[in-house]
Amino acid sequence: MDDGRRNELDNLYRKYTKPLYYFLLKLSGSHQLAEDLTQETFARATVSLSFYQNEDVRAWLFKVARNAYLDEWRRRQRRKWVPFADYLFSKDEMASPYGLPEDEMIQAETSEDLQQLMAFLPEQYRSILYLREVEMFSYQEIQEALELSENQVKVTLHRARNRLAQIAEKHGWKDDEHGMD
């Protein structure tokens, strides 16, 4: 690998490690798996960096990360692994040291509840909601990351939001309590 390519990959790593980690954490529900898949994403990016052209690099990296997650999920499906069991049964996350403890606790509970609700969604719905609502991807970037047409992005996003609202209502969430629109 030449120095130019190595520098490009180093810059990508510094810039996108955390967003990719959090994306993979939302998909998998496991910190350990998210770390492993983040490393896998950059390993794959290193191999295929010369192949990507004319694409938004952020969307491309999220596509690589999603494919790494789907490959891992398929592998674990073959071994009868439950992808969200680790997340659903783990409650030992550290509270943030920032802000008022009550506010942080409410926010953490809301975020945790939302993560648990999103675990009920199919992978494509979780991915598209995360990319649009958390990563603030444009429709074009989502098209590239998920390999969908513009209409598919809009329809899938609409369906994902509706499904999440239905699941939230089923689990007793109210709009005024959690700020859901």
mmCIF file with all atom_site columns, C-alpha atoms in Angstrom, residues 50-149:
data_model
loop_
_atom_site.group_PDB
_atom_site.id
_atom_site.type_symbol
_atom_site.label_atom_id
_atom_site.label_alt_id
_atom_site.label_comp_id
_atom_site.label_asym_id
_atom_site.label_entity_id
_atom_site.label_seq_id
_atom_site.pdbx_PDB_ins_code
_atom_site.Cartn_x
_atom_site.Cartn_y
_atom_site.Cartn_z
_atom_site.occupancy
_atom_site.B_iso_or_equiv
_atom_site.pdbx_formal_charge
_atom_site.auth_seq_id
_atom_site.auth_comp_id
_atom_site.auth_asym_id
_atom_site.auth_atom_id
_atom_site.pdbx_PDB_model_num
ATOM 1   C CA . SER A 1 50  ? -9.204  0.937   -4.930 1.00 0.00 ? 50  SER A CA 1
ATOM 2   C CA . PHE A 1 51  ? -12.544 -0.276  -6.291 1.00 0.00 ? 51  PHE A CA 1
ATOM 3   C CA . TYR A 1 52  ? -14.828 2.444   -5.041 1.00 0.00 ? 52  TYR A CA 1
ATOM 4   C CA . GLN A 1 53  ? -15.169 5.399   -7.360 1.00 0.00 ? 53  GLN A CA 1
ATOM 5   C CA . ASN A 1 54  ? -17.534 8.298   -7.727 1.00 0.00 ? 54  ASN A CA 1
ATOM 6   C CA . GLU A 1 55  ? -19.415 7.367   -4.598 1.00 0.00 ? 55  GLU A CA 1
ATOM 7   C CA . ASP A 1 56  ? -19.889 9.324   -1.426 1.00 0.00 ? 56  ASP A CA 1
ATOM 8   C CA . VAL A 1 57  ? -17.255 7.778   0.841  1.00 0.00 ? 57  VAL A CA 1
ATOM 9   C CA . ARG A 1 58  ? -19.463 8.094   3.937  1.00 0.00 ? 58  ARG A CA 1
ATOM 10  C CA . ALA A 1 59  ? -22.328 6.225   2.253  1.00 0.00 ? 59  ALA A CA 1
ATOM 11  C CA . TRP A 1 60  ? -19.868 3.682   0.881  1.00 0.00 ? 60  TRP A CA 1
ATOM 12  C CA . LEU A 1 61  ? -18.382 2.978   4.330  1.00 0.00 ? 61  LEU A CA 1
ATOM 13  C CA . PHE A 1 62  ? -21.845 2.567   5.849  1.00 0.00 ? 62  PHE A CA 1
ATOM 14  C CA . LYS A 1 63  ? -22.702 0.158   3.035  1.00 0.00 ? 63  LYS A CA 1
ATOM 15  C CA . VAL A 1 64  ? -19.542 -1.828  3.797  1.00 0.00 ? 64  VAL A CA 1
ATOM 16  C CA . ALA A 1 65  ? -20.444 -1.801  7.521  1.00 0.00 ? 65  ALA A CA 1
ATOM 17  C CA . ARG A 1 66  ? -24.000 -2.942  6.855  1.00 0.00 ? 66  ARG A CA 1
ATOM 18  C CA . ASN A 1 67  ? -22.757 -5.742  4.628  1.00 0.00 ? 67  ASN A CA 1
ATOM 19  C CA . ALA A 1 68  ? -20.317 -6.816  7.347  1.00 0.00 ? 68  ALA A CA 1
ATOM 20  C CA . TYR A 1 69  ? -23.211 -6.855  9.828  1.00 0.00 ? 69  TYR A CA 1
ATOM 21  C CA . LEU A 1 70  ? -25.452 -8.847  7.453  1.00 0.00 ? 70  LEU A CA 1
ATOM 22  C CA . ASP A 1 71  ? -22.676 -11.369 6.797  1.00 0.00 ? 71  ASP A CA 1
ATOM 23  C CA . GLU A 1 72  ? -22.122 -11.804 10.536 1.00 0.00 ? 72  GLU A CA 1
ATOM 24  C CA . TRP A 1 73  ? -25.868 -12.069 11.157 1.00 0.00 ? 73  TRP A CA 1
ATOM 25  C CA . ARG A 1 74  ? -26.187 -14.776 8.489  1.00 0.00 ? 74  ARG A CA 1
ATOM 26  C CA . ARG A 1 75  ? -23.256 -16.661 10.000 1.00 0.00 ? 75  ARG A CA 1
ATOM 27  C CA . ARG A 1 76  ? -24.847 -16.521 13.433 1.00 0.00 ? 76  ARG A CA 1
ATOM 28  C CA . GLN A 1 77  ? -28.258 -17.460 12.060 1.00 0.00 ? 77  GLN A CA 1
ATOM 29  C CA . ARG A 1 78  ? -26.705 -20.639 10.799 1.00 0.00 ? 78  ARG A CA 1
ATOM 30  C CA . ARG A 1 79  ? -25.473 -21.250 14.353 1.00 0.00 ? 79  ARG A CA 1
ATOM 31  C CA . LYS A 1 80  ? -28.916 -20.379 15.844 1.00 0.00 ? 80  LYS A CA 1
ATOM 32  C CA . TRP A 1 81  ? -27.687 -17.178 17.458 1.00 0.00 ? 81  TRP A CA 1
ATOM 33  C CA . VAL A 1 82  ? -30.252 -14.606 18.632 1.00 0.00 ? 82  VAL A CA 1
ATOM 34  C CA . PRO A 1 83  ? -28.819 -11.230 17.469 1.00 0.00 ? 83  PRO A CA 1
ATOM 35  C CA . PHE A 1 84  ? -30.359 -9.049  20.169 1.00 0.00 ? 84  PHE A CA 1
ATOM 36  C CA . ALA A 1 85  ? -30.270 -11.383 23.127 1.00 0.00 ? 85  ALA A CA 1
ATOM 37  C CA . ASP A 1 86  ? -27.053 -9.835  24.453 1.00 0.00 ? 86  ASP A CA 1
ATOM 38  C CA . TYR A 1 87  ? -28.516 -6.378  24.213 1.00 0.00 ? 87  TYR A CA 1
ATOM 39  C CA . LEU A 1 88  ? -31.926 -7.188  25.582 1.00 0.00 ? 88  LEU A CA 1
ATOM 40  C CA . PHE A 1 89  ? -30.524 -8.883  28.653 1.00 0.00 ? 89  PHE A CA 1
ATOM 41  C CA . SER A 1 90  ? -27.705 -6.435  29.399 1.00 0.00 ? 90  SER A CA 1
ATOM 42  C CA . LYS A 1 91  ? -28.509 -3.351  31.477 1.00 0.00 ? 91  LYS A CA 1
ATOM 43  C CA . ASP A 1 92  ? -25.064 -2.489  32.807 1.00 0.00 ? 92  ASP A CA 1
ATOM 44  C CA . GLU A 1 93  ? -24.205 0.560   30.712 1.00 0.00 ? 93  GLU A CA 1
ATOM 45  C CA . MET A 1 94  ? -22.440 3.423   32.458 1.00 0.00 ? 94  MET A CA 1
ATOM 46  C CA . ALA A 1 95  ? -24.306 6.679   32.965 1.00 0.00 ? 95  ALA A CA 1
ATOM 47  C CA . SER A 1 96  ? -22.877 9.734   31.249 1.00 0.00 ? 96  SER A CA 1
ATOM 48  C CA . PRO A 1 97  ? -20.827 12.040  33.510 1.00 0.00 ? 97  PRO A CA 1
ATOM 49  C CA . TYR A 1 98  ? -22.301 15.106  31.754 1.00 0.00 ? 98  TYR A CA 1
ATOM 50  C CA . GLY A 1 99  ? -25.414 17.081  32.615 1.00 0.00 ? 99  GLY A CA 1
ATOM 51  C CA . LEU A 1 100 ? -27.899 16.703  35.433 1.00 0.00 ? 100 LEU A CA 1
ATOM 52  C CA . PRO A 1 101 ? -28.224 13.157  36.679 1.00 0.00 ? 101 PRO A CA 1
ATOM 53  C CA . GLU A 1 102 ? -32.031 13.166  36.391 1.00 0.00 ? 102 GLU A CA 1
ATOM 54  C CA . ASP A 1 103 ? -31.940 14.492  32.830 1.00 0.00 ? 103 ASP A CA 1
ATOM 55  C CA . GLU A 1 104 ? -29.245 12.046  31.863 1.00 0.00 ? 104 GLU A CA 1
ATOM 56  C CA . MET A 1 105 ? -31.216 9.210   33.402 1.00 0.00 ? 105 MET A CA 1
ATOM 57  C CA . ILE A 1 106 ? -34.429 10.159  31.587 1.00 0.00 ? 106 ILE A CA 1
ATOM 58  C CA . GLN A 1 107 ? -32.555 10.574  28.326 1.00 0.00 ? 107 GLN A CA 1
ATOM 59  C CA . ALA A 1 108 ? -30.734 7.275   28.807 1.00 0.00 ? 108 ALA A CA 1
ATOM 60  C CA . GLU A 1 109 ? -33.967 5.456   29.595 1.00 0.00 ? 109 GLU A CA 1
ATOM 61  C CA . THR A 1 110 ? -35.664 6.987   26.576 1.00 0.00 ? 110 THR A CA 1
ATOM 62  C CA . SER A 1 111 ? -32.716 6.125   24.361 1.00 0.00 ? 111 SER A CA 1
ATOM 63  C CA . GLU A 1 112 ? -32.559 2.611   25.776 1.00 0.00 ? 112 GLU A CA 1
ATOM 64  C CA . ASP A 1 113 ? -36.307 2.164   25.340 1.00 0.00 ? 113 ASP A CA 1
ATOM 65  C CA . LEU A 1 114 ? -36.034 3.399   21.766 1.00 0.00 ? 114 LEU A CA 1
ATOM 66  C CA . GLN A 1 115 ? -33.169 0.999   21.089 1.00 0.00 ? 115 GLN A CA 1
ATOM 67  C CA . GLN A 1 116 ? -35.215 -1.853  22.479 1.00 0.00 ? 116 GLN A CA 1
ATOM 68  C CA . LEU A 1 117 ? -38.187 -0.857  20.332 1.00 0.00 ? 117 LEU A CA 1
ATOM 69  C CA . MET A 1 118 ? -35.983 -0.631  17.262 1.00 0.00 ? 118 MET A CA 1
ATOM 70  C CA . ALA A 1 119 ? -34.785 -4.177  17.958 1.00 0.00 ? 119 ALA A CA 1
ATOM 71  C CA . PHE A 1 120 ? -38.275 -5.327  16.961 1.00 0.00 ? 120 PHE A CA 1
ATOM 72  C CA . LEU A 1 121 ? -37.878 -3.806  13.494 1.00 0.00 ? 121 LEU A CA 1
ATOM 73  C CA . PRO A 1 122 ? -36.454 -5.702  10.523 1.00 0.00 ? 122 PRO A CA 1
ATOM 74  C CA . GLU A 1 123 ? -32.819 -4.903  9.788  1.00 0.00 ? 123 GLU A CA 1
ATOM 75  C CA . GLN A 1 124 ? -33.596 -2.728  6.767  1.00 0.00 ? 124 GLN A CA 1
ATOM 76  C CA . TYR A 1 125 ? -35.959 -0.541  8.814  1.00 0.00 ? 125 TYR A CA 1
ATOM 77  C CA . ARG A 1 126 ? -33.398 -0.163  11.621 1.00 0.00 ? 126 ARG A CA 1
ATOM 78  C CA . SER A 1 127 ? -30.692 0.726   9.124  1.00 0.00 ? 127 SER A CA 1
ATOM 79  C CA . ILE A 1 128 ? -32.706 3.308   7.249  1.00 0.00 ? 128 ILE A CA 1
ATOM 80  C CA . LEU A 1 129 ? -34.034 4.959   10.431 1.00 0.00 ? 129 LEU A CA 1
ATOM 81  C CA . TYR A 1 130 ? -30.569 5.109   11.940 1.00 0.00 ? 130 TYR A CA 1
ATOM 82  C CA . LEU A 1 131 ? -28.955 6.524   8.808  1.00 0.00 ? 131 LEU A CA 1
ATOM 83  C CA . ARG A 1 132 ? -31.646 9.171   8.349  1.00 0.00 ? 132 ARG A CA 1
ATOM 84  C CA . GLU A 1 133 ? -32.446 10.154  11.936 1.00 0.00 ? 133 GLU A CA 1
ATOM 85  C CA . VAL A 1 134 ? -29.106 9.709   13.693 1.00 0.00 ? 134 VAL A CA 1
ATOM 86  C CA . GLU A 1 135 ? -26.496 10.099  10.969 1.00 0.00 ? 135 GLU A CA 1
ATOM 87  C CA . MET A 1 136 ? -28.615 12.664  9.072  1.00 0.00 ? 136 MET A CA 1
ATOM 88  C CA . PHE A 1 137 ? -27.930 10.988  5.744  1.00 0.00 ? 137 PHE A CA 1
ATOM 89  C CA . SER A 1 138 ? -29.530 12.559  2.697  1.00 0.00 ? 138 SER A CA 1
ATOM 90  C CA . TYR A 1 139 ? -31.865 10.420  0.594  1.00 0.00 ? 139 TYR A CA 1
ATOM 91  C CA . GLN A 1 140 ? -29.062 10.151  -1.981 1.00 0.00 ? 140 GLN A CA 1
ATOM 92  C CA . GLU A 1 141 ? -26.605 8.865   0.624  1.00 0.00 ? 141 GLU A CA 1
ATOM 93  C CA . ILE A 1 142 ? -29.159 6.340   1.868  1.00 0.00 ? 142 ILE A CA 1
ATOM 94  C CA . GLN A 1 143 ? -29.690 5.192   -1.724 1.00 0.00 ? 143 GLN A CA 1
ATOM 95  C CA . GLU A 1 144 ? -25.985 4.504   -2.039 1.00 0.00 ? 144 GLU A CA 1
ATOM 96  C CA . ALA A 1 145 ? -25.540 2.942   1.393  1.00 0.00 ? 145 ALA A CA 1
ATOM 97  C CA . LEU A 1 146 ? -28.514 0.602   1.152  1.00 0.00 ? 146 LEU A CA 1
ATOM 98  C CA . GLU A 1 147 ? -28.518 0.156   -2.630 1.00 0.00 ? 147 GLU A CA 1
ATOM 99  C CA . LEU A 1 148 ? -32.121 1.315   -3.025 1.00 0.00 ? 148 LEU A CA 1
ATOM 100 C CA . SER A 1 149 ? -33.853 3.569   -5.531 1.00 0.00 ? 149 SER A CA 1
#
